[in-house]
């Protein structure tokens, strides 16, 4: 039987949490500070969703999705760029329509199996920070550090509203809240790869904390070994 040391031997920081908690920005900074690879797994589901959205509805079968994801070349650049079959889709995947339809990719077992294998290969290639919903539970249950970032719904709505304001975009807090609650519910209800706190995760409620404070805390946790 594996000892606890070997069972948690992968040099990976697994960061999971609900929509809008700020996982991506925090994970990216933590990776830079530690000199680790950063893997935004949500970006991969978003990239696949772009292709699934382009399929006629009657073609969105598991068999077709398995074929599609098997043939896709998704690459995450060190600068945060995302390419799909060598086309830059960095901005396209952040579109609101993709956020609304990303479940077309994330709910598919075939898509999840293919992406989890890819994420796992990246995690094994070098010390990494992976961020998503199922990193500590499914992708890297043997990650050395598992963090579950949380924040109150009010705070997550406010963080999103401030981001939109900074971009000069219209802000409708009621709609942001509805969207966030819907996406969380979907992420928690998924039969495979659902958002769940790993039994051995460190849960950090970031309500009222600045982003830099969260980054400092996580870097300290990793540096403590
Ligand atoms: O983190 P994000 O909003 O960019 O993720 C987009 C969607 O992808 C999100 O609604 C849930 C899904 N996702 C997932 O199912 N598993 C992951 N590891 C990462 C994201």
Tab-separated table of C-alpha atoms and ligand atoms in Angstrom:
chain	number	residue	atom	x	y	z
A	1	UNK	CA	0.000	0.000	0.000
A	2	UNK	CA	1.252	3.531	-0.806
A	3	UNK	CA	2.462	5.542	2.183
A	4	UNK	CA	0.854	8.966	2.730
A	5	UNK	CA	4.050	10.588	1.357
A	6	UNK	CA	3.948	8.751	-1.956
A	7	UNK	CA	0.150	9.127	-2.204
A	8	UNK	CA	0.546	12.946	-2.091
A	9	UNK	CA	3.833	13.144	-3.977
A	10	UNK	CA	2.858	15.113	-7.066
A	11	UNK	CA	4.440	18.590	-6.991
A	12	UNK	CA	1.154	20.266	-7.806
A	13	UNK	CA	-0.894	23.008	-6.201
A	14	UNK	CA	-4.529	22.077	-6.880
A	15	UNK	CA	-6.869	25.064	-6.628
A	16	UNK	CA	-10.624	24.559	-6.831
A	17	UNK	CA	-13.597	26.735	-6.026
A	18	UNK	CA	-16.859	28.242	-7.254
A	19	UNK	CA	-17.472	30.744	-10.046
A	20	UNK	CA	-16.080	34.250	-9.553
A	21	UNK	CA	-13.944	33.532	-6.495
A	22	UNK	CA	-10.822	34.758	-8.335
A	23	UNK	CA	-9.101	31.383	-8.768
A	24	UNK	CA	-7.496	32.164	-12.126
A	25	UNK	CA	-5.818	35.425	-11.136
A	26	UNK	CA	-4.649	33.994	-7.811
A	27	UNK	CA	-3.410	30.729	-9.369
A	28	UNK	CA	-1.535	32.588	-12.115
A	29	UNK	CA	0.288	34.820	-9.621
A	30	UNK	CA	1.076	31.930	-7.291
A	31	UNK	CA	2.529	29.963	-10.222
A	32	UNK	CA	4.674	32.920	-11.287
A	33	UNK	CA	5.941	33.456	-7.739
A	34	UNK	CA	6.880	29.794	-7.377
A	35	UNK	CA	8.205	29.344	-10.918
A	36	UNK	CA	5.571	26.634	-11.509
A	37	UNK	CA	3.585	25.968	-14.692
A	38	UNK	CA	0.068	27.460	-14.606
A	39	UNK	CA	-2.815	25.456	-16.055
A	40	UNK	CA	-6.221	27.143	-16.382
A	41	UNK	CA	-8.410	24.075	-16.909
A	42	UNK	CA	-11.572	26.175	-17.343
A	43	UNK	CA	-9.975	27.701	-20.450
A	44	UNK	CA	-9.719	24.191	-21.919
A	45	UNK	CA	-13.443	23.485	-21.353
A	46	UNK	CA	-14.224	26.891	-22.845
A	47	UNK	CA	-12.122	26.140	-25.948
A	48	UNK	CA	-13.918	22.826	-26.524
A	49	UNK	CA	-17.264	24.566	-25.957
A	50	UNK	CA	-16.482	26.966	-28.816
A	51	UNK	CA	-16.316	23.982	-31.169
A	52	UNK	CA	-19.378	22.256	-29.689
A	53	UNK	CA	-21.428	25.461	-30.060
A	54	UNK	CA	-20.616	25.448	-33.775
A	55	UNK	CA	-22.129	21.974	-34.207
A	56	UNK	CA	-25.799	21.634	-35.131
A	57	UNK	CA	-27.739	20.507	-32.038
A	58	UNK	CA	-28.518	17.037	-33.411
A	59	UNK	CA	-24.779	16.390	-33.783
A	60	UNK	CA	-23.962	17.064	-30.125
A	61	UNK	CA	-23.855	13.374	-29.207
A	62	UNK	CA	-21.286	11.773	-26.904
A	63	UNK	CA	-19.800	9.877	-29.862
A	64	UNK	CA	-19.396	13.067	-31.896
A	65	UNK	CA	-17.979	14.971	-28.909
A	66	UNK	CA	-15.461	12.175	-28.238
A	67	UNK	CA	-14.336	12.350	-31.868
A	68	UNK	CA	-14.168	16.150	-31.790
A	69	UNK	CA	-12.170	16.446	-28.558
A	70	UNK	CA	-9.812	13.676	-29.665
A	71	UNK	CA	-8.892	15.622	-32.785
A	72	UNK	CA	-8.546	19.063	-31.174
A	73	UNK	CA	-5.210	20.695	-30.543
A	74	UNK	CA	-5.615	22.941	-27.480
A	75	UNK	CA	-2.555	24.820	-26.276
A	76	UNK	CA	-2.189	27.091	-23.244
A	77	UNK	CA	0.539	29.713	-23.683
A	78	UNK	CA	2.726	30.884	-20.809
A	79	UNK	CA	1.324	34.406	-21.355
A	80	UNK	CA	-2.267	33.182	-20.761
A	81	UNK	CA	-3.079	32.844	-24.448
A	82	UNK	CA	-5.162	29.909	-25.660
A	83	UNK	CA	-4.977	28.430	-29.136
A	84	UNK	CA	-7.335	25.976	-30.739
A	85	UNK	CA	-5.930	24.174	-33.774
A	86	UNK	CA	-3.332	26.965	-33.856
A	87	UNK	CA	-5.923	29.788	-33.964
A	88	UNK	CA	-5.803	32.286	-31.114
A	89	UNK	CA	-9.086	32.046	-29.163
A	90	UNK	CA	-7.912	33.856	-26.013
A	91	UNK	CA	-10.616	36.516	-26.227
A	92	UNK	CA	-13.353	34.384	-27.865
A	93	UNK	CA	-13.456	31.902	-24.991
A	94	UNK	CA	-14.201	34.701	-22.475
A	95	UNK	CA	-17.327	35.760	-24.338
A	96	UNK	CA	-20.536	35.697	-22.276
A	97	UNK	CA	-22.146	33.261	-24.758
A	98	UNK	CA	-19.329	30.777	-24.065
A	99	UNK	CA	-19.870	31.123	-20.297
A	100	UNK	CA	-23.540	30.297	-20.875
A	101	UNK	CA	-22.789	27.297	-23.116
A	102	UNK	CA	-19.616	25.885	-21.559
A	103	UNK	CA	-21.730	23.168	-19.910
A	104	UNK	CA	-22.084	21.608	-23.387
A	105	UNK	CA	-18.427	20.622	-23.021
A	106	UNK	CA	-18.120	20.335	-19.237
A	107	UNK	CA	-21.121	17.978	-18.852
A	108	UNK	CA	-19.809	15.514	-21.431
A	109	UNK	CA	-18.069	12.486	-20.000
A	110	UNK	CA	-16.047	11.989	-23.200
A	111	UNK	CA	-14.801	15.580	-23.121
A	112	UNK	CA	-13.931	15.349	-19.422
A	113	UNK	CA	-11.990	12.107	-19.869
A	114	UNK	CA	-9.924	13.597	-22.694
A	115	UNK	CA	-9.251	16.893	-20.903
A	116	UNK	CA	-8.474	15.262	-17.548
A	117	UNK	CA	-5.859	13.071	-19.303
A	118	UNK	CA	-4.316	16.165	-20.884
A	119	UNK	CA	-4.343	18.088	-17.586
A	120	UNK	CA	-2.839	15.158	-15.755
A	121	UNK	CA	-0.024	14.918	-18.333
A	122	UNK	CA	0.734	18.632	-17.872
A	123	UNK	CA	0.707	18.245	-14.075
A	124	UNK	CA	3.182	15.361	-14.302
A	125	UNK	CA	5.481	17.223	-16.713
A	126	UNK	CA	6.800	19.730	-14.139
A	127	UNK	CA	5.837	21.486	-10.886
A	128	UNK	CA	2.457	23.099	-11.599
A	129	UNK	CA	-0.490	25.053	-10.299
A	130	UNK	CA	-3.752	23.724	-11.733
A	131	UNK	CA	-6.992	25.606	-11.267
A	132	UNK	CA	-10.558	24.400	-11.851
A	133	UNK	CA	-13.413	22.520	-10.196
A	134	UNK	CA	-12.184	18.913	-9.923
A	135	UNK	CA	-8.413	19.276	-9.615
A	136	UNK	CA	-8.041	18.051	-6.040
A	137	UNK	CA	-10.698	15.356	-6.419
A	138	UNK	CA	-10.282	13.928	-9.942
A	139	UNK	CA	-7.360	15.381	-11.921
A	140	UNK	CA	-4.696	15.317	-9.188
A	141	UNK	CA	-5.998	13.552	-6.077
A	142	UNK	CA	-2.300	13.036	-5.264
A	143	UNK	CA	-1.426	16.757	-5.409
A	144	UNK	CA	0.890	17.826	-2.606
A	145	UNK	CA	-1.190	20.962	-1.873
A	146	UNK	CA	-4.965	21.201	-2.265
A	147	UNK	CA	-6.703	24.506	-1.794
A	148	UNK	CA	-10.416	25.211	-1.987
A	149	UNK	CA	-10.999	28.949	-2.402
A	150	UNK	CA	-14.385	30.224	-1.322
A	151	UNK	CA	-16.116	33.597	-0.832
A	152	UNK	CA	-19.668	34.680	-0.080
A	153	UNK	CA	-22.046	35.106	-3.014
A	154	UNK	CA	-22.311	38.854	-2.284
A	155	UNK	CA	-18.560	39.236	-2.428
A	156	UNK	CA	-18.247	37.246	-5.667
A	157	UNK	CA	-20.981	39.354	-7.292
A	158	UNK	CA	-19.194	42.519	-6.193
A	159	UNK	CA	-15.807	41.326	-7.514
A	160	UNK	CA	-17.374	40.569	-10.909
A	161	UNK	CA	-19.187	43.927	-10.968
A	162	UNK	CA	-15.923	45.765	-10.253
A	163	UNK	CA	-14.154	43.836	-13.044
A	164	UNK	CA	-16.881	44.820	-15.531
A	165	UNK	CA	-16.828	48.428	-14.344
A	166	UNK	CA	-13.059	48.554	-14.841
A	167	UNK	CA	-13.609	47.361	-18.428
A	168	UNK	CA	-16.208	50.090	-18.943
A	169	UNK	CA	-18.934	47.466	-19.439
A	170	UNK	CA	-22.542	47.742	-18.206
A	171	UNK	CA	-23.127	46.248	-14.767
A	172	UNK	CA	-26.353	44.526	-13.730
A	173	UNK	CA	-25.765	42.999	-10.304
A	174	UNK	CA	-29.025	41.022	-10.275
A	175	UNK	CA	-28.107	39.333	-13.528
A	176	UNK	CA	-24.518	38.682	-12.382
A	177	UNK	CA	-25.932	37.024	-9.235
A	178	UNK	CA	-28.403	34.839	-11.174
A	179	UNK	CA	-25.700	33.748	-13.589
A	180	UNK	CA	-23.240	32.936	-10.832
A	181	UNK	CA	-25.778	30.902	-8.839
A	182	UNK	CA	-26.911	28.989	-11.971
A	183	UNK	CA	-23.358	28.114	-12.984
A	184	UNK	CA	-22.425	27.021	-9.450
A	185	UNK	CA	-25.501	24.788	-9.288
A	186	UNK	CA	-24.584	23.161	-12.608
A	187	UNK	CA	-20.959	22.718	-11.527
A	188	UNK	CA	-22.078	21.039	-8.283
A	189	UNK	CA	-24.697	18.793	-9.906
A	190	UNK	CA	-22.510	17.281	-12.649
A	191	UNK	CA	-22.423	13.460	-12.334
A	192	UNK	CA	-18.663	13.386	-12.981
A	193	UNK	CA	-16.066	16.027	-12.166
A	194	UNK	CA	-18.503	17.995	-9.996
A	195	UNK	CA	-17.308	20.900	-7.871
A	196	UNK	CA	-16.657	19.401	-4.445
A	197	UNK	CA	-14.256	20.064	-1.575
A	198	UNK	CA	-11.610	17.334	-1.422
A	199	UNK	CA	-11.547	15.721	2.043
A	200	UNK	CA	-7.925	16.761	2.523
A	201	UNK	CA	-8.184	20.294	1.054
A	202	UNK	CA	-7.332	23.465	2.906
A	203	UNK	CA	-10.493	25.604	2.683
A	204	UNK	CA	-9.821	29.319	2.516
A	205	UNK	CA	-12.741	31.720	2.800
A	206	UNK	CA	-11.454	34.814	1.003
A	207	UNK	CA	-14.452	37.029	1.836
A	208	UNK	CA	-13.093	40.452	2.754
A	209	UNK	CA	-9.549	39.570	1.680
A	210	UNK	CA	-7.592	41.313	-1.062
A	211	UNK	CA	-6.231	39.285	-3.961
A	212	UNK	CA	-2.644	39.975	-2.895
A	213	UNK	CA	-3.373	38.705	0.631
A	214	UNK	CA	-4.728	35.438	-0.804
A	215	UNK	CA	-1.655	35.079	-3.034
A	216	UNK	CA	0.695	35.672	-0.074
A	217	UNK	CA	-1.127	33.074	2.011
A	218	UNK	CA	-0.981	30.412	-0.707
A	219	UNK	CA	2.690	31.050	-1.470
A	220	UNK	CA	3.402	30.726	2.259
A	221	UNK	CA	1.478	27.429	2.434
A	222	UNK	CA	3.503	25.972	-0.455
A	223	UNK	CA	6.829	27.306	0.813
A	224	UNK	CA	6.109	25.757	4.216
A	225	UNK	CA	6.259	22.406	2.384
B	1	LIG	O1	-13.296	28.626	-14.448
B	1	LIG	P1	-14.113	28.947	-15.709
B	1	LIG	O2	-15.336	29.772	-15.440
B	1	LIG	O3	-13.281	29.499	-16.810
B	1	LIG	O4	-14.627	27.524	-16.186
B	1	LIG	C1	-15.509	27.402	-17.259
B	1	LIG	C2	-16.450	26.249	-17.012
B	1	LIG	O5	-15.757	25.014	-17.155
B	1	LIG	C3	-17.114	26.222	-15.641
B	1	LIG	O6	-18.479	26.587	-15.731
B	1	LIG	C4	-17.020	24.804	-15.179
B	1	LIG	C5	-16.158	24.097	-16.157
B	1	LIG	N1	-14.983	23.513	-15.557
B	1	LIG	C6	-15.061	22.210	-15.144
B	1	LIG	O7	-16.118	21.600	-15.259
B	1	LIG	N2	-13.963	21.596	-14.642
B	1	LIG	C7	-12.807	22.258	-14.513
B	1	LIG	N3	-11.735	21.630	-14.029
B	1	LIG	C8	-12.714	23.610	-14.910
B	1	LIG	C9	-13.833	24.219	-15.413
